[in-house]
Short mmCIF file of C-alpha atoms (C1' of nucleotides) in Angstrom, two decimals:
data_model
loop_
_atom_site.label_atom_id
_atom_site.label_comp_id
_atom_site.label_asym_id
_atom_site.label_seq_id
_atom_site.Cartn_x
_atom_site.Cartn_y
_atom_site.Cartn_z
CA MET H 1 43.72 14.03 -2.51
CA GLN H 2 43.22 13.12 -6.15
CA LYS H 3 41.04 10.20 -7.09
CA LYS H 4 41.55 8.35 -10.34
CA ASN H 5 39.04 8.63 -13.14
CA VAL H 6 36.95 11.19 -11.44
CA SER H 7 35.01 12.19 -14.52
CA GLU H 8 35.11 8.86 -16.29
CA LEU H 9 32.13 6.68 -16.98
CA ASN H 10 31.82 4.03 -14.32
CA PRO H 11 31.50 0.70 -16.13
CA ASN H 12 29.56 -0.96 -13.32
CA VAL H 13 26.78 1.42 -12.41
CA SER H 14 23.98 2.73 -14.56
CA VAL H 15 20.71 4.59 -14.09
CA ASP H 16 17.37 4.01 -15.81
CA CYS H 17 14.35 6.27 -15.90
CA VAL H 18 10.68 5.36 -15.97
CA ILE H 19 8.82 8.49 -17.05
CA PHE H 20 5.05 8.35 -16.85
CA GLY H 21 2.76 10.63 -18.79
CA PHE H 22 -1.03 10.83 -19.03
CA ASP H 23 -2.87 11.65 -22.23
CA LEU H 24 -6.22 12.23 -20.47
CA GLU H 25 -7.14 8.68 -21.30
CA LYS H 26 -4.44 6.32 -20.09
CA LEU H 27 -1.01 6.08 -18.56
CA ASN H 28 1.94 6.21 -20.95
CA VAL H 29 5.61 5.46 -20.57
CA LEU H 30 8.56 7.08 -22.30
CA VAL H 31 10.74 4.55 -24.11
CA ILE H 32 13.58 4.77 -26.53
CA ASP H 33 13.97 2.69 -29.64
CA ARG H 34 17.47 1.39 -30.23
CA GLY H 35 16.40 0.63 -33.76
CA GLU H 36 19.06 -1.94 -34.59
CA ASN H 37 18.17 -3.65 -37.84
CA GLU H 38 14.88 -5.49 -37.81
CA LEU H 39 14.60 -6.83 -34.31
CA ALA H 40 11.33 -7.45 -32.55
CA GLU H 41 9.89 -4.54 -30.59
CA ASN H 42 10.54 -6.08 -27.23
CA VAL H 43 14.27 -5.94 -27.83
CA ARG H 44 14.35 -2.65 -29.67
CA LEU H 45 12.51 -0.74 -26.97
CA ALA H 46 14.19 0.21 -23.71
CA LEU H 47 13.93 2.63 -20.86
CA PRO H 48 16.22 5.62 -21.17
CA GLY H 49 19.34 4.81 -19.20
CA ASN H 50 23.11 4.71 -19.27
CA LEU H 51 26.25 4.47 -17.17
CA ILE H 52 27.01 7.10 -14.54
CA TYR H 53 30.09 9.27 -14.28
CA ASN H 54 32.27 8.84 -11.23
CA ASN H 55 31.89 12.44 -10.16
CA GLU H 56 28.13 12.82 -10.29
CA ASN H 57 25.61 11.51 -7.83
CA LEU H 58 22.95 9.03 -8.83
CA GLU H 59 20.13 11.49 -9.19
CA GLN H 60 22.24 13.90 -11.26
CA ALA H 61 23.18 10.99 -13.48
CA ALA H 62 19.54 10.14 -14.00
CA TYR H 63 18.76 13.74 -15.00
CA ARG H 64 21.68 13.88 -17.37
CA VAL H 65 20.97 10.55 -19.04
CA LEU H 66 17.32 11.36 -19.45
CA GLU H 67 18.13 14.65 -21.11
CA GLU H 68 20.82 13.17 -23.33
CA LEU H 69 18.53 10.49 -24.66
CA THR H 70 15.18 12.24 -24.83
CA SER H 71 15.78 15.98 -24.38
CA LEU H 72 13.51 16.04 -21.31
CA LYS H 73 14.89 18.07 -18.47
CA ASP H 74 14.04 19.72 -15.16
CA ILE H 75 12.01 16.77 -14.00
CA TYR H 76 11.64 15.68 -10.42
CA LEU H 77 12.84 12.08 -10.09
CA GLU H 78 12.23 9.61 -7.30
CA GLN H 79 14.31 6.51 -6.70
CA ILE H 80 12.72 3.10 -7.17
CA GLY H 81 15.68 0.98 -6.15
CA ALA H 82 18.65 -0.96 -7.45
CA PHE H 83 18.42 -3.81 -9.92
CA GLY H 84 21.13 -5.98 -11.26
CA ASP H 85 21.17 -9.73 -11.31
CA PRO H 86 24.36 -10.96 -12.91
CA ASN H 87 22.21 -12.45 -15.65
CA ARG H 88 20.25 -9.33 -16.48
CA ILE H 89 22.07 -9.15 -19.77
CA CYS H 90 20.94 -12.54 -20.95
CA LYS H 91 19.21 -11.69 -24.21
CA GLU H 92 21.55 -12.10 -27.15
CA ALA H 93 20.33 -8.92 -28.80
CA ASP H 94 21.12 -6.92 -25.68
CA ARG H 95 24.64 -8.29 -25.54
CA ALA H 96 25.25 -7.46 -29.15
CA TRP H 97 23.91 -3.98 -28.67
CA LEU H 98 26.12 -3.30 -25.66
CA LYS H 99 29.15 -4.30 -27.68
CA SER H 100 28.34 -1.52 -30.09
CA ILE H 101 28.12 1.25 -27.52
CA ARG H 102 30.14 0.33 -24.43
CA ALA H 103 33.84 0.26 -23.73
CA GLU H 104 33.40 -2.75 -21.44
CA PRO H 105 30.31 -4.46 -22.78
CA GLU H 106 30.76 -7.55 -20.62
CA ALA H 107 31.13 -5.72 -17.31
CA ARG H 108 28.78 -6.50 -14.48
CA VAL H 109 26.28 -3.67 -14.25
CA ILE H 110 23.91 -2.78 -11.51
CA THR H 111 21.38 -0.13 -12.33
CA VAL H 112 19.54 2.32 -10.13
CA ALA H 113 16.05 3.10 -11.37
CA TYR H 114 14.17 6.39 -11.03
CA PHE H 115 10.67 7.35 -11.94
CA SER H 116 8.80 10.54 -12.61
CA LEU H 117 5.45 11.93 -13.68
CA VAL H 118 5.14 14.60 -16.35
CA LYS H 119 2.60 16.35 -18.53
CA MET H 120 2.93 14.62 -21.86
CA GLU H 121 2.27 17.73 -23.90
CA ASP H 122 5.06 19.63 -22.15
CA TYR H 123 7.59 16.95 -22.86
CA MET H 124 7.63 15.92 -26.42
CA PRO H 125 10.73 13.77 -26.49
CA HIS H 126 13.44 14.12 -29.13
CA ALA H 127 15.78 11.23 -29.47
CA ALA H 128 19.51 11.72 -29.41
CA SER H 129 22.73 9.84 -28.69
CA PHE H 130 22.22 6.11 -29.16
CA ALA H 131 18.45 6.48 -29.06
CA LYS H 132 17.16 6.32 -32.61
CA ASN H 133 13.73 7.34 -31.46
CA ALA H 134 11.99 8.29 -28.24
CA ALA H 135 8.25 8.01 -27.79
CA TRP H 136 5.32 7.69 -25.45
CA ILE H 137 3.72 4.26 -25.37
CA PRO H 138 0.61 3.24 -23.42
CA ALA H 139 1.78 1.42 -20.32
CA ASP H 140 -0.66 -1.42 -20.84
CA GLU H 141 0.61 -2.16 -24.33
CA ILE H 142 4.16 -2.84 -23.21
CA LYS H 143 4.72 -6.55 -22.97
CA ASP H 144 8.47 -6.68 -22.80
CA LEU H 145 11.53 -4.46 -22.97
CA ALA H 146 15.30 -4.77 -23.25
CA PHE H 147 17.40 -6.14 -20.37
CA ASP H 148 15.38 -6.26 -17.16
CA HIS H 149 13.55 -3.07 -18.04
CA TYR H 150 10.18 -4.73 -18.00
CA ASP H 151 10.72 -5.71 -14.36
CA ILE H 152 11.78 -2.18 -13.59
CA LEU H 153 8.64 -0.84 -15.23
CA GLN H 154 6.48 -3.12 -13.10
CA ALA H 155 8.32 -2.00 -9.98
CA ALA H 156 7.71 1.60 -10.99
CA ARG H 157 4.01 1.00 -11.45
CA ASN H 158 3.81 -0.59 -8.02
CA LYS H 159 5.68 2.29 -6.48
CA LEU H 160 3.25 4.67 -8.10
CA LYS H 161 0.30 2.70 -6.73
CA GLU H 162 1.73 3.05 -3.25
CA LYS H 163 2.51 6.69 -3.70
CA ILE H 164 -0.98 7.58 -4.82
CA LYS H 165 -2.38 6.23 -1.60
CA ILE H 166 -0.22 8.51 0.46
CA GLN H 167 -0.05 11.77 -1.43
CA PRO H 168 -1.91 13.65 -4.11
CA ILE H 169 -0.89 12.91 -7.69
CA GLY H 170 -1.86 14.70 -10.83
CA PHE H 171 -0.23 18.08 -10.65
CA ASN H 172 2.54 16.90 -12.92
CA LEU H 173 0.36 14.77 -15.15
CA LEU H 174 -2.64 16.93 -15.97
CA PRO H 175 -2.93 20.21 -17.87
CA GLU H 176 -3.32 23.37 -15.81
CA LYS H 177 -7.09 23.26 -16.16
CA PHE H 178 -8.73 19.90 -15.95
CA THR H 179 -12.01 18.24 -15.14
CA LEU H 180 -12.84 15.95 -12.27
CA SER H 181 -13.47 13.16 -14.76
CA GLN H 182 -9.95 13.48 -16.08
CA LEU H 183 -8.53 13.27 -12.58
CA HIS H 184 -10.83 10.32 -11.96
CA LYS H 185 -9.55 8.53 -15.04
CA LEU H 186 -5.97 9.20 -13.98
CA TYR H 187 -6.54 7.57 -10.63
CA GLU H 188 -8.22 4.61 -12.24
CA SER H 189 -5.32 4.18 -14.69
CA ILE H 190 -2.75 4.22 -11.95
CA LEU H 191 -4.63 2.00 -9.56
CA ASP H 192 -5.82 -0.19 -12.39
CA LYS H 193 -9.31 -0.51 -10.99
CA GLU H 194 -12.64 1.26 -11.15
CA LEU H 195 -13.54 3.85 -8.56
CA ASP H 196 -17.07 4.97 -7.79
CA LYS H 197 -17.65 8.35 -9.39
CA ARG H 198 -19.54 9.99 -6.56
CA ASN H 199 -17.28 8.70 -3.84
CA PHE H 200 -14.21 9.73 -5.75
CA ARG H 201 -15.48 13.25 -6.22
CA ARG H 202 -16.47 13.63 -2.63
CA LYS H 203 -13.11 12.39 -1.48
CA VAL H 204 -10.92 14.62 -3.58
CA GLN H 205 -13.08 17.65 -2.89
CA LYS H 206 -12.68 17.09 0.82
CA LEU H 207 -8.90 17.09 0.43
CA ASP H 208 -9.23 20.74 -0.42
CA ILE H 209 -6.56 20.62 -3.12
CA LEU H 210 -8.85 21.76 -5.94
CA THR H 211 -9.94 25.23 -6.94
CA ASN H 212 -13.05 25.51 -9.07
CA LEU H 213 -12.30 27.94 -11.89
CA ASN H 214 -15.98 28.56 -12.65
CA GLU H 215 -15.26 27.88 -16.26
CA LYS H 216 -16.78 25.20 -18.40
CA GLN H 217 -15.50 22.98 -21.14
CA GLU H 218 -16.49 24.11 -24.62
CA GLY H 219 -17.31 22.20 -27.73
CA VAL H 220 -18.08 18.88 -26.13
CA PRO H 221 -21.16 16.98 -27.29
CA HIS H 222 -22.51 16.53 -23.79
CA LYS H 223 -23.02 18.56 -20.66
CA PRO H 224 -19.81 20.60 -20.32
CA SER H 225 -17.73 19.91 -17.29
CA GLU H 226 -16.50 22.43 -14.75
CA LEU H 227 -12.79 23.12 -14.89
CA TYR H 228 -10.51 22.97 -11.88
CA LYS H 229 -6.92 23.70 -11.05
CA PHE H 230 -4.83 22.51 -8.15
CA ASN H 231 -4.52 24.65 -5.06
CA GLU H 232 -0.74 24.60 -5.02
CA GLU H 233 -0.24 25.47 -1.40
CA LYS H 234 -2.43 22.71 -0.05
CA TYR H 235 -1.14 20.30 -2.68
CA GLN H 236 2.45 20.90 -1.63
CA GLU H 237 1.56 20.48 2.00
CA LEU H 238 -0.05 17.12 1.37
CA THR H 239 2.83 16.06 -0.85
CA GLN H 240 5.20 16.61 2.03
CA ASN H 241 3.12 15.31 4.89
CA GLY H 242 1.09 12.62 3.21
CA TYR H 243 -2.51 11.82 4.05
CA ASP H 244 -1.48 10.10 7.21
CA ASN H 245 -4.86 8.55 7.68
CA PHE H 246 -3.96 4.93 7.45
CA GLY H 247 -2.76 2.08 9.57
CA PHE H 248 -1.70 2.74 13.10
CA MET T 1 30.86 -16.52 -23.62
CA GLN T 2 33.36 -15.81 -20.85
CA LYS T 3 33.13 -12.62 -18.92
CA LYS T 4 36.17 -11.18 -17.25
CA ASN T 5 36.51 -11.18 -13.51
CA VAL T 6 33.37 -13.09 -12.92
CA SER T 7 34.14 -13.96 -9.35
CA GLU T 8 36.16 -10.91 -8.50
CA LEU T 9 35.12 -8.24 -6.07
CA ASN T 10 33.53 -5.36 -7.88
CA PRO T 11 35.28 -2.19 -6.70
CA ASN T 12 32.29 0.06 -7.35
CA VAL T 13 29.32 -1.64 -5.74
CA SER T 14 28.78 -2.57 -2.13
CA VAL T 15 25.90 -3.70 0.06
CA ASP T 16 25.06 -2.63 3.61
CA CYS T 17 22.68 -4.25 6.05
CA VAL T 18 20.48 -2.65 8.68
CA ILE T 19 19.41 -5.44 11.01
CA PHE T 20 16.79 -4.56 13.59
CA GLY T 21 16.23 -6.53 16.74
CA PHE T 22 13.83 -6.02 19.64
CA ASP T 23 14.75 -6.78 23.24
CA LEU T 24 11.15 -6.50 24.50
CA GLU T 25 11.88 -2.92 25.47
CA LYS T 26 13.27 -1.06 22.50
CA LEU T 27 14.48 -1.32 18.96
CA ASN T 28 18.15 -2.26 18.48
CA VAL T 29 20.44 -2.20 15.49
CA LEU T 30 23.32 -4.50 14.68
CA VAL T 31 26.57 -2.62 14.14
CA ILE T 32 30.18 -3.62 13.75
CA ASP T 33 33.09 -1.96 15.41
CA ARG T 34 36.10 -1.44 13.18
CA GLY T 35 38.09 -0.80 16.32
CA GLU T 36 40.94 1.13 14.77
CA ASN T 37 43.07 2.68 17.49
CA GLU T 38 41.25 5.14 19.69
CA LEU T 39 38.81 6.78 17.38
CA ALA T 40 35.49 8.19 18.49
CA GLU T 41 32.53 5.82 18.42
CA ASN T 42 30.84 7.52 15.51
CA VAL T 43 33.71 6.58 13.25
CA ARG T 44 34.44 3.18 14.74
CA LEU T 45 30.88 1.93 14.37
CA ALA T 46 29.45 0.97 11.01
CA LEU T 47 26.72 -1.08 9.43
CA PRO T 48 27.86 -4.48 8.25
CA GLY T 49 28.64 -4.11 4.56
CA ASN T 50 31.21 -4.75 1.87
CA LEU T 51 31.83 -4.95 -1.86
CA ILE T 52 29.89 -7.43 -3.98
CA TYR T 53 31.31 -10.14 -6.21
CA ASN T 54 30.62 -9.90 -9.90
CA ASN T 55 28.88 -13.23 -10.06
CA GLU T 56 26.42 -12.86 -7.21
CA ASN T 57 23.23 -10.87 -7.17
CA LEU T 58 22.69 -8.00 -4.78
CA GLU T 59 20.60 -9.89 -2.30
CA GLN T 60 23.01 -12.82 -2.21
CA ALA T 61 25.81 -10.37 -1.62
CA ALA T 62 23.95 -8.87 1.31
CA TYR T 63 23.45 -12.33 2.84
CA ARG T 64 27.06 -13.25 2.37
CA VAL T 65 28.47 -10.03 3.75
CA LEU T 66 26.19 -10.14 6.75
CA GLU T 67 27.26 -13.65 7.55
CA GLU T 68 30.94 -12.94 7.00
CA LEU T 69 30.92 -10.00 9.35
CA THR T 70 28.48 -11.05 12.03
CA SER T 71 27.80 -14.78 11.58
CA LEU T 72 24.09 -14.12 11.14
CA LYS T 73 22.50 -16.12 8.37
CA ASP T 74 19.23 -17.26 6.87
CA ILE T 75 17.65 -13.87 7.29
CA TYR T 76 15.04 -12.41 5.03
CA LEU T 77 16.31 -9.11 3.63
CA GLU T 78 14.38 -6.33 1.97
CA GLN T 79 15.95 -3.65 -0.19
CA ILE T 80 15.93 -0.05 1.00
CA GLY T 81 17.55 1.53 -2.01
CA ALA T 82 20.84 2.73 -3.45
CA PHE T 83 23.03 5.34 -1.84
CA GLY T 84 26.23 6.80 -3.08
CA ASP T 85 27.01 10.44 -3.40
CA PRO T 86 30.53 10.88 -4.72
CA ASN T 87 31.39 12.51 -1.40
CA ARG T 88 30.09 9.78 0.84
CA ILE T 89 33.65 8.94 1.80
CA CYS T 90 34.42 12.36 3.14
CA LYS T 91 35.47 11.57 6.70
CA GLU T 92 39.23 11.25 6.98
CA ALA T 93 39.00 8.24 9.27
CA ASP T 94 36.84 6.41 6.71
CA ARG T 95 39.34 7.05 3.95
CA ALA T 96 42.20 5.82 6.07
CA TRP T 97 40.29 2.72 7.00
CA LEU T 98 39.42 1.90 3.38
CA LYS T 99 43.10 2.09 2.50
CA SER T 100 43.75 -0.67 4.96
CA ILE T 101 41.20 -3.12 3.57
CA ARG T 102 40.48 -2.32 -0.08
CA ALA T 103 42.44 -2.92 -3.25
CA GLU T 104 41.05 0.31 -4.74
CA PRO T 105 40.34 2.48 -1.73
CA GLU T 106 39.68 5.60 -3.78
CA ALA T 107 37.16 4.04 -6.15
CA ARG T 108 33.71 5.51 -6.45
CA VAL T 109 31.33 3.25 -4.56
CA ILE T 110 27.60 3.10 -4.65
CA THR T 111 26.01 0.94 -2.02
CA VAL T 112 22.71 -0.89 -1.99
CA ALA T 113 21.16 -1.08 1.45
CA TYR T 114 19.00 -3.88 2.84
CA PHE T 115 17.14 -4.22 6.09
CA SER T 116 15.77 -7.04 8.14
CA LEU T 117 14.03 -7.82 11.40
CA VAL T 118 15.22 -10.62 13.66
CA LYS T 119 14.75 -12.05 17.12
CA MET T 120 17.72 -10.75 19.02
CA GLU T 121 18.13 -13.84 21.14
CA ASP T 122 18.32 -16.07 18.07
CA TYR T 123 21.07 -14.03 16.53
CA MET T 124 23.88 -13.36 18.85
CA PRO T 125 26.43 -11.87 16.52
CA HIS T 126 30.07 -12.96 16.39
CA ALA T 127 32.44 -10.62 14.71
CA ALA T 128 34.80 -11.84 12.00
CA SER T 129 36.75 -10.55 9.02
CA PHE T 130 37.50 -6.86 9.39
CA ALA T 131 34.86 -6.48 12.09
CA LYS T 132 36.58 -6.40 15.44
CA ASN T 133 33.29 -6.62 17.22
CA ALA T 134 29.61 -6.91 16.36
CA ALA T 135 26.89 -5.88 18.73
CA TRP T 136 23.32 -4.77 19.21
CA ILE T 137 22.92 -1.11 20.04
CA PRO T 138 19.66 0.67 20.88
CA ALA T 139 18.55 2.52 17.76
CA ASP T 140 17.90 5.71 19.67
CA GLU T 141 21.40 5.86 21.06
CA ILE T 142 23.07 5.94 17.69
CA LYS T 143 24.01 9.49 16.82
CA ASP T 144 26.41 8.90 13.97
CA LEU T 145 28.09 6.12 12.03
CA ALA T 146 30.82 5.66 9.45
CA PHE T 147 30.40 6.84 5.85
CA ASP T 148 26.78 7.68 5.13
CA HIS T 149 25.57 4.82 7.30
CA TYR T 150 23.65 7.10 9.60
CA ASP T 151 21.58 8.30 6.65
CA ILE T 152 21.01 4.72 5.63
CA LEU T 153 19.85 3.87 9.13
CA GLN T 154 17.35 6.71 9.07
CA ALA T 155 16.08 5.55 5.68
CA ALA T 156 15.67 2.07 7.10
CA ARG T 157 13.68 3.35 10.05
CA ASN T 158 11.41 5.27 7.72
CA LYS T 159 10.94 2.24 5.54
CA LEU T 160 10.02 0.25 8.61
CA LYS T 161 7.49 2.87 9.64
CA GLU T 162 5.85 2.60 6.27
CA LYS T 163 5.93 -1.16 6.29
CA ILE T 164 4.25 -1.44 9.65
CA LYS T 165 1.28 0.49 8.34
CA ILE T 166 0.77 -1.97 5.55
CA GLN T 167 1.56 -5.37 6.95
CA PRO T 168 1.89 -7.11 10.29
CA ILE T 169 5.30 -6.94 11.93
CA GLY T 170 6.55 -8.82 14.92
CA PHE T 171 6.83 -12.42 13.86
CA ASN T 172 10.55 -12.02 13.34
CA LEU T 173 11.12 -9.73 16.28
CA LEU T 174 9.29 -11.34 19.16
CA PRO T 175 9.79 -14.67 20.91
CA GLU T 176 7.40 -17.48 20.01
CA LYS T 177 5.21 -16.67 22.98
CA PHE T 178 4.66 -13.04 23.77
CA THR T 179 2.25 -10.71 25.48
CA LEU T 180 0.12 -8.02 23.95
CA SER T 181 2.08 -5.44 25.92
CA GLN T 182 5.29 -6.57 24.27
CA LEU T 183 3.73 -6.29 20.84
CA HIS T 184 2.38 -2.92 21.87
CA LYS T 185 5.82 -1.70 22.90
CA LEU T 186 7.28 -2.95 19.65
CA TYR T 187 4.79 -0.92 17.64
CA GLU T 188 5.48 2.13 19.74
CA SER T 189 9.25 1.75 19.26
CA ILE T 190 8.95 1.47 15.53
CA LEU T 191 6.45 4.26 15.09
CA ASP T 192 8.18 6.34 17.73
CA LYS T 193 4.95 7.48 19.30
CA GLU T 194 2.51 6.38 21.96
CA LEU T 195 -0.50 4.29 21.03
CA ASP T 196 -3.61 3.99 23.15
CA LYS T 197 -3.55 0.65 24.92
CA ARG T 198 -7.19 -0.29 24.47
CA ASN T 199 -7.40 0.82 20.87
CA PHE T 200 -4.20 -1.00 20.03
CA ARG T 201 -5.43 -4.25 21.54
CA ARG T 202 -8.78 -4.05 19.85
CA LYS T 203 -7.12 -3.36 16.53
CA VAL T 204 -4.63 -6.20 16.53
CA GLN T 205 -7.18 -8.64 17.87
CA LYS T 206 -9.49 -7.84 14.99
CA LEU T 207 -6.71 -8.59 12.52
CA ASP T 208 -7.07 -12.17 13.60
CA ILE T 209 -3.35 -12.87 13.49
CA LEU T 210 -3.05 -13.81 17.17
CA THR T 211 -3.76 -17.10 18.90
CA ASN T 212 -4.32 -16.97 22.63
CA LEU T 213 -2.30 -19.79 24.17
CA ASN T 214 -4.29 -19.75 27.42
CA GLU T 215 -1.06 -19.61 29.32
CA LYS T 216 0.07 -16.93 31.67
CA GLN T 217 3.37 -15.28 32.42
CA GLU T 218 4.98 -16.57 35.59
CA GLY T 219 7.13 -14.89 38.18
CA VAL T 220 6.15 -11.33 37.41
CA PRO T 221 5.38 -9.02 40.33
CA HIS T 222 2.06 -7.94 38.90
CA LYS T 223 -0.97 -9.47 37.29
CA PRO T 224 0.44 -12.00 34.86
CA SER T 225 -0.29 -11.44 31.20
CA GLU T 226 -1.85 -13.89 28.80
CA LEU T 227 0.56 -15.31 26.23
CA TYR T 228 -0.09 -15.28 22.51
CA LYS T 229 1.53 -16.62 19.39
CA PHE T 230 1.04 -15.58 15.81
CA ASN T 231 -1.43 -17.40 13.63
CA GLU T 232 1.04 -18.09 10.86
CA GLU T 233 -1.43 -18.68 8.10
CA LYS T 234 -3.27 -15.42 8.55
CA TYR T 235 -0.02 -13.59 9.24
CA GLN T 236 1.47 -14.78 5.95
CA GLU T 237 -1.64 -13.82 4.09
CA LEU T 238 -1.55 -10.28 5.42
CA THR T 239 2.16 -10.05 4.78
CA GLN T 240 1.54 -10.75 1.14
CA ASN T 241 -1.64 -8.81 0.59
CA GLY T 242 -1.24 -5.93 3.03
CA TYR T 243 -4.06 -4.39 4.99
CA ASP T 244 -5.34 -2.56 1.96
CA ASN T 245 -7.55 -0.32 4.04
CA PHE T 246 -6.08 3.00 3.23
CA GLY T 247 -6.27 5.74 0.69
CA PHE T 248 -8.22 5.11 -2.46
"C1'" DC C 1 -1.43 -3.70 51.87
"C1'" DC C 2 1.22 -1.74 48.29
"C1'" DA C 3 3.28 -1.33 43.74
"C1'" DA C 4 3.05 -2.63 39.14
"C1'" DA C 5 1.25 -3.84 34.95
"C1'" DA C 6 -2.99 -6.41 32.88
"C1'" DG C 7 -7.25 -6.12 31.24
"C1'" DT C 8 -11.74 -4.26 29.83
"C1'" DG C 9 -16.47 -0.90 27.17
"C1'" DT C 10 -18.81 3.01 25.73
"C1'" DT C 11 -19.80 6.98 23.23
"C1'" DG C 12 -19.77 10.46 19.66
"C1'" DA C 13 -17.68 11.72 15.37
"C1'" DA C 14 -15.89 10.66 11.07
"C1'" DG C 15 -15.42 7.97 7.23
"C1'" DT C 16 -16.85 4.24 3.88
"C1'" DT C 17 -19.74 1.88 0.61
"C1'" DA C 18 -23.34 1.18 -2.44
"C1'" DC C 19 -26.56 2.86 -5.30
"C1'" DA C 20 -30.06 5.78 -9.49
"C1'" DC C 21 -31.63 9.63 -11.58
"C1'" DC C 22 -31.79 14.25 -13.89
"C1'" DC C 23 -28.96 17.76 -16.63
"C1'" DA C 24 -26.75 20.37 -20.44
"C1'" DT C 25 -24.77 20.10 -24.72
"C1'" DG C 26 -23.84 18.94 -29.99
"C1'" DC C 27 -25.56 16.84 -33.63
"C1'" DG L 1 -35.05 14.14 -29.65
"C1'" DC L 2 -31.27 11.37 -28.69
"C1'" DA L 3 -26.70 10.09 -27.33
"C1'" DT L 4 -23.09 11.33 -24.30
"C1'" DG L 5 -20.85 12.10 -20.29
"C1'" DG L 6 -21.63 15.59 -16.07
"C1'" DG L 7 -23.28 16.11 -11.82
"C1'" DT L 8 -25.68 15.19 -7.34
"C1'" DG L 9 -27.58 12.82 -1.96
"C1'" DT L 10 -28.70 9.43 1.35
"C1'" DA L 11 -28.83 5.55 4.45
"C1'" DA L 12 -26.56 1.66 6.67
"C1'" DC L 13 -22.45 0.48 8.32
"C1'" DT L 14 -17.70 0.48 10.02
"C1'" DT L 15 -13.94 2.64 12.01
"C1'" DC L 16 -11.72 5.84 15.10
"C1'" DA L 17 -10.28 8.54 19.15
"C1'" DA L 18 -10.74 9.56 23.72
"C1'" DC L 19 -11.20 8.21 28.14
"C1'" DA L 20 -10.87 5.47 33.92
"C1'" DC L 21 -11.37 1.88 36.71
"C1'" DT L 22 -10.87 -2.98 38.50
"C1'" DT L 23 -7.88 -7.19 38.69
"C1'" DT L 24 -4.05 -10.19 39.89
"C1'" DT L 25 0.23 -11.08 41.28
"C1'" DG L 26 4.94 -10.71 44.17
"C1'" DG L 27 7.07 -8.76 47.74
#
DNA sequence: CCAAAAGTGTTGAAGTTACACCCATGC
DNA sequence: GCATGGGTGTAACTTCAACACTTTTGG
């Protein structure tokens, strides 16, 4: 009945997390800085990730690793897929770094990537473990990352683009009270294209996921905007069932 | 520069393949029969899958394993995702079977699943290796499979449902010449619901992916149908770009 | 002549796109 | 009073769902 190494790190399987946040202007991504000496940014920065234990499932591992490295917890994660060409550890700096933290630094590793959406202000990351720093960086400013993490990030952004077409998004990215313009900007950031203001407003209002709070912004040097919150019930329903208005 | 065990089997990572075929009536799935003694079908049948080698990438591994077990090759595979709860090997029969074929039968395994669509008549499977038999089985008749393969099959069917809403499907499932009714039945099998005949025809014809061959079926005891083939150029274009007519 | 599947059009409702001007506020 | 972003409506067009009858063949 007993398996070997049940609560040992598995040298061959890791998880990586792509955590998106929105600062009311643009999409950001949570990265850790491995901070080794004076390397270029693209090798110092990485997605939070690490090996799994043999007795935890993949999603649990992703939660644990994310918390260990950045202190973020209780976050809903969605799988992106598995990555792991044999040559994913081809950069010399990555190999050197693995030698410093892994028992079997040369082992073949395949990694399972997860992504999530969170309110940036609720999740101010604190680095720990081998992360020297953990920070939000605008998604568009990231040009490269350690290992194959840049590919994983692109896959996550594509996944998000698909997701937004099928279900509502924003509940986990916006503050409790928000304006339609902020939601509009969020959609534009994710889809990476402009959307007509009037059509966008009409469309989301028809979804019936918004409740007008009959409050206005204060202190802005222009006409103050109405504030909204999500209608949780309807939002949840659409999250589960999708819009279902496309294709066949 | 040398890694250990470069061309060894990795005990912790496997691949599994869900291969769909269409017999002009319904959707079928390729399964192998492990044929151990007189076990019930749900434990004898499994998806073709096995451990990866350390020096091959995941997709290559899926190709290799598929060919080794069923003789099918040169098939385009698409990743479904990673599966691998620690308790995925909970059925006693599965554990016993692993003991008979694996060097480390108790090792934690995570598996990466792939799926594909093929013309059934082009790919008559021949079992080999530990597969005692390999055969097409109607998807709807499968009630259970070894390990967590039934879950993987369901995930594959869902993936296929999503895919069909975004790109054309059928090129790899139908014979070169086919009728609109056959295509219609294919879509109904995948989506698992009825589609209005006239609306379906209008819709696919507008996609402009079909070429009317101006030939008719022969030998059928009813009005013979016109035969079509796919317009490859347009089909490829839509496969890459998607229909892009949904959501925002 | 019968059974079986092929093929074909219309209508009303809903959704999509494109587009331009006035409004309320802080400074 | 001006700069800034907030907020609103319409018309032309396309897409969608629902629905029933005639045609051609083999037996």
